[in-house]
Amino acid sequence: AKEITMRNIVVSKVEENDDILKSILSFLDIITLLQKKTVCTRWKQICTMVIENKGLLSKKRRCFQSNHELVDAVTKYIDAKKIKSSSNSRSNMHAAEEIATQYGWPIGKWNVSQIE
């Protein structure tokens, strides 16, 4: 028989309530959220919403003003997704978080309407 503990009850209630789960997951960085999306379909949906909200909660998603700014952001985006190297993982997480709050995540959410 499974022992019922307060911890099990709390974990069960958190897992049942998407709002609580989204609130908790919002403290994670983008790279970790991307990794958590593979847990199951429900987590994929919730992590996607949390990632989108990170960009929406910043004052305003930034619109790219030049090709140079876009190329620089794409380079940072590509580097941020390379998390295999443990020596760079912390800086990659920070870069991913910065990109997500400035421009949105993933790259398809970026506003490039001002680029000619």
XYZ file of N, CA and C in Angstrom:
348
model
N 0.843 -1.188 0.000
C 0.000 0.000 0.000
C 0.881 1.242 0.000
N 0.455 2.221 -0.771
C 1.213 3.470 -0.871
C 0.944 4.327 0.365
N 2.011 4.783 0.963
C 1.882 5.618 2.153
C 1.416 7.007 1.740
N 0.346 7.466 2.373
C -0.174 8.796 2.077
C 0.492 9.775 3.029
N 1.204 10.700 2.454
C 1.881 11.714 3.252
C 1.412 13.085 2.785
N 1.686 14.066 3.591
C 1.326 15.439 3.221
C 2.016 15.828 1.919
N 3.265 15.407 1.752
C 4.007 15.708 0.523
C 3.297 15.124 -0.690
N 2.849 13.873 -0.599
C 2.146 13.241 -1.717
C 0.859 13.973 -2.052
N 0.145 14.428 -1.028
C -1.102 15.162 -1.248
C -0.818 16.485 -1.948
N 0.203 17.215 -1.465
C 0.554 18.501 -2.066
C 0.983 18.311 -3.521
N 1.858 17.342 -3.773
C 2.327 17.083 -5.137
C 1.147 16.727 -6.031
N 0.234 15.919 -5.541
C -0.943 15.531 -6.306
C -1.795 16.749 -6.656
N -2.014 17.622 -5.700
C -2.837 18.825 -5.937
C -2.155 19.770 -6.926
N -0.846 19.922 -6.817
C -0.104 20.786 -7.745
C -0.191 20.219 -9.157
N -0.021 18.917 -9.289
C -0.076 18.289 -10.605
C -1.462 18.394 -11.219
N -2.502 18.474 -10.412
C -3.870 18.572 -10.910
C -4.238 19.995 -11.319
N -3.559 20.979 -10.782
C -3.925 22.371 -11.010
C -2.920 23.039 -11.955
N -3.345 23.288 -13.180
C -2.460 23.875 -14.188
C -1.959 25.259 -13.786
N -2.808 26.061 -13.139
C -2.389 27.418 -12.763
C -1.243 27.391 -11.756
N -1.342 26.505 -10.777
C -0.261 26.387 -9.789
C 1.005 25.881 -10.472
N 0.855 24.889 -11.334
C 2.003 24.326 -12.042
C 2.669 25.377 -12.928
N 1.871 26.175 -13.632
C 2.432 27.247 -14.476
C 3.181 28.265 -13.629
N 2.611 28.593 -12.484
C 3.261 29.554 -11.596
C 4.611 29.030 -11.115
N 4.661 27.775 -10.728
C 5.914 27.175 -10.267
C 6.925 27.101 -11.411
N 6.472 26.648 -12.572
C 7.380 26.499 -13.715
C 7.897 27.839 -14.234
N 7.181 28.913 -13.967
C 7.615 30.233 -14.460
C 8.950 30.664 -13.846
N 9.358 30.022 -12.763
C 10.645 30.346 -12.145
C 11.815 29.667 -12.845
N 11.518 28.727 -13.742
C 12.577 28.028 -14.471
C 13.029 28.849 -15.670
N 14.258 28.625 -16.093
C 14.776 29.308 -17.273
C 14.253 28.600 -18.534
N 14.405 29.265 -19.671
C 13.885 28.773 -20.952
C 14.443 27.396 -21.306
N 15.734 27.207 -21.174
C 16.353 25.937 -21.547
C 15.758 24.788 -20.723
N 15.607 24.992 -19.424
C 15.020 23.958 -18.572
C 13.573 23.689 -18.973
N 12.830 24.739 -19.288
C 11.451 24.547 -19.727
C 11.387 23.747 -21.035
N 12.317 24.020 -21.941
C 12.361 23.258 -23.192
C 12.613 21.779 -22.917
N 13.464 21.501 -21.951
C 13.747 20.113 -21.579
C 12.527 19.460 -20.940
N 11.779 20.205 -20.141
C 10.608 19.663 -19.446
C 9.450 19.394 -20.404
N 9.466 20.025 -21.567
C 8.388 19.810 -22.534
C 8.299 18.359 -22.993
N 9.366 17.608 -22.834
C 9.381 16.220 -23.303
C 8.752 15.243 -22.314
N 8.350 15.716 -21.134
C 7.801 14.830 -20.107
C 6.519 14.151 -20.596
N 5.576 14.935 -21.066
C 4.311 14.406 -21.582
C 3.593 15.527 -22.328
N 2.490 15.197 -22.964
C 1.748 16.180 -23.759
C 1.272 17.339 -22.902
N 0.778 17.061 -21.721
C 0.295 18.124 -20.830
C 1.418 19.073 -20.449
N 2.577 18.524 -20.093
C 3.719 19.371 -19.740
C 4.182 20.175 -20.945
N 4.112 19.586 -22.129
C 4.492 20.309 -23.338
C 3.614 21.544 -23.499
N 2.314 21.387 -23.295
C 1.383 22.516 -23.410
C 1.646 23.566 -22.333
N 1.819 23.112 -21.111
C 2.027 24.047 -20.000
C 3.356 24.780 -20.149
N 4.422 24.054 -20.474
C 5.734 24.700 -20.648
C 5.712 25.686 -21.806
N 4.997 25.349 -22.877
C 4.864 26.264 -24.012
C 4.182 27.550 -23.575
N 3.112 27.437 -22.782
C 2.420 28.630 -22.287
C 3.330 29.473 -21.393
N 4.105 28.818 -20.533
C 5.010 29.537 -19.638
C 6.083 30.268 -20.450
N 6.627 29.598 -21.466
C 7.649 30.215 -22.325
C 7.060 31.432 -23.036
N 5.856 31.291 -23.580
C 5.219 32.416 -24.268
C 4.957 33.565 -23.311
N 4.542 33.250 -22.089
C 4.273 34.296 -21.100
C 5.528 35.036 -20.681
N 6.672 34.371 -20.690
C 7.920 35.051 -20.343
C 8.149 36.233 -21.283
N 7.898 36.035 -22.557
C 8.047 37.120 -23.517
C 6.960 38.162 -23.382
N 5.734 37.739 -23.091
C 4.621 38.667 -22.970
C 4.696 39.500 -21.709
N 5.283 38.949 -20.652
C 5.358 39.662 -19.395
C 6.409 40.759 -19.395
N 7.390 40.630 -20.299
C 8.331 41.736 -20.407
C 7.526 42.921 -20.949
N 7.954 44.111 -20.684
C 7.153 45.289 -21.002
C 6.590 45.256 -22.410
N 7.410 44.945 -23.350
C 6.969 44.851 -24.740
C 8.035 44.093 -25.501
N 7.595 43.153 -26.298
C 8.571 42.451 -27.133
C 9.195 43.449 -28.078
N 10.462 43.343 -28.157
C 11.222 44.290 -28.970
C 11.129 43.929 -30.440
N 10.987 44.927 -31.260
C 10.987 44.753 -32.710
C 12.404 45.021 -33.218
N 12.900 44.155 -34.064
C 14.250 44.346 -34.607
C 14.289 45.596 -35.472
N 15.332 46.392 -35.281
C 15.472 47.653 -36.006
C 16.450 47.569 -37.174
N 17.298 46.529 -37.182
C 18.295 46.421 -38.250
C 18.646 44.960 -38.492
N 19.220 44.705 -39.663
C 19.704 43.360 -39.971
C 20.799 42.940 -38.986
N 21.644 43.888 -38.617
C 22.735 43.597 -37.677
C 22.176 43.109 -36.333
N 21.163 43.790 -35.825
C 20.552 43.391 -34.562
C 19.937 41.990 -34.677
N 19.294 41.712 -35.808
C 18.687 40.402 -36.035
C 19.741 39.303 -36.115
N 20.803 39.544 -36.878
C 21.878 38.548 -37.011
C 22.515 38.274 -35.651
N 22.742 39.322 -34.883
C 23.317 39.167 -33.548
C 22.403 38.319 -32.656
N 21.104 38.585 -32.707
C 20.149 37.826 -31.890
C 20.064 36.366 -32.344
N 20.098 36.125 -33.649
C 20.060 34.748 -34.161
C 21.293 33.981 -33.684
N 22.445 34.617 -33.734
C 23.678 33.983 -33.260
C 23.555 33.628 -31.780
N 23.057 34.564 -30.975
C 22.871 34.307 -29.545
C 21.841 33.195 -29.330
N 20.797 33.181 -30.135
C 19.753 32.157 -30.033
C 20.326 30.770 -30.292
N 21.117 30.659 -31.361
C 21.740 29.375 -31.709
C 22.693 28.930 -30.603
N 23.509 29.868 -30.114
C 24.442 29.549 -29.034
C 23.691 29.146 -27.759
N 22.584 29.816 -27.481
C 21.816 29.534 -26.271
C 21.217 28.135 -26.302
N 20.929 27.634 -27.479
C 20.339 26.301 -27.586
C 21.375 25.184 -27.459
N 22.654 25.534 -27.496
C 23.732 24.552 -27.328
C 23.994 24.380 -25.841
N 23.348 23.405 -25.233
C 23.487 23.240 -23.783
C 24.301 22.008 -23.423
N 24.889 21.364 -24.397
C 25.640 20.139 -24.136
C 26.932 20.403 -23.359
N 27.549 21.536 -23.594
C 28.804 21.865 -22.927
C 28.514 22.405 -21.532
N 28.908 21.667 -20.514
C 28.598 22.065 -19.143
C 29.269 23.374 -18.748
N 30.412 23.670 -19.338
C 31.106 24.907 -18.973
C 30.348 26.139 -19.463
N 29.569 25.998 -20.510
C 28.814 27.133 -21.039
C 27.338 27.088 -20.688
N 26.887 26.048 -20.009
C 25.451 25.887 -19.810
C 24.821 27.036 -19.033
N 25.480 27.551 -18.003
C 24.915 28.653 -17.221
C 24.794 29.917 -18.065
N 25.817 30.239 -18.847
C 25.740 31.433 -19.693
C 24.723 31.240 -20.811
N 24.589 30.006 -21.316
C 23.591 29.739 -22.346
C 22.180 29.918 -21.791
N 21.959 29.464 -20.555
C 20.653 29.635 -19.927
C 20.327 31.108 -19.751
N 21.320 31.873 -19.326
C 21.118 33.311 -19.148
C 20.816 33.975 -20.492
N 21.553 33.605 -21.524
C 21.338 34.177 -22.856
C 19.951 33.828 -23.379
N 19.528 32.587 -23.183
C 18.200 32.166 -23.634
C 17.107 32.959 -22.924
N 17.269 33.158 -21.637
C 16.289 33.922 -20.859
C 16.218 35.365 -21.351
N 17.381 35.943 -21.616
C 17.447 37.323 -22.106
C 16.762 37.450 -23.474
N 17.046 36.522 -24.360
C 16.439 36.539 -25.698
C 14.925 36.386 -25.595
N 14.473 35.451 -24.758
C 13.037 35.199 -24.620
C 12.285 36.417 -24.110
N 12.871 37.124 -23.157
C 12.179 38.287 -22.619
C 12.263 39.493 -23.544
N 13.321 39.588 -24.334
C 13.451 40.708 -25.267
C 12.647 40.505 -26.541
N 12.754 39.319 -27.127
C 12.201 39.096 -28.460
C 11.109 38.028 -28.515
N 11.026 37.166 -27.500
C 10.088 36.051 -27.518
C 10.829 34.742 -27.777
N 10.127 33.639 -27.609
C 10.707 32.317 -27.833
C 9.604 31.404 -28.299
N 9.808 30.628 -29.308
C 11.012 30.418 -30.096
C 11.186 31.512 -31.143
N 12.129 31.315 -31.992
C 12.525 32.325 -32.968
C 11.366 32.736 -33.887
N 10.423 31.833 -34.106
C 9.270 32.139 -34.957
C 8.338 33.192 -34.387
N 8.502 33.535 -33.128
C 7.671 34.551 -32.467
C 8.258 35.964 -32.594
N 9.418 36.076 -33.177
C 10.101 37.363 -33.248
C 9.408 38.316 -34.218
N 9.461 39.604 -33.890
C 8.869 40.642 -34.734
C 9.977 41.230 -35.629
N 9.904 40.905 -36.893
C 10.912 41.386 -37.855
C 10.263 42.354 -38.853
N 9.123 42.935 -38.494
C 8.382 43.789 -39.418
C 9.123 45.048 -39.825
N 10.098 45.499 -39.045
C 10.837 46.730 -39.358
C 12.089 46.476 -40.210
N 12.410 45.204 -40.441
C 13.593 44.867 -41.236
C 13.249 45.013 -42.707
N 14.136 45.689 -43.444
C 13.910 45.857 -44.894
C 14.844 44.985 -45.677
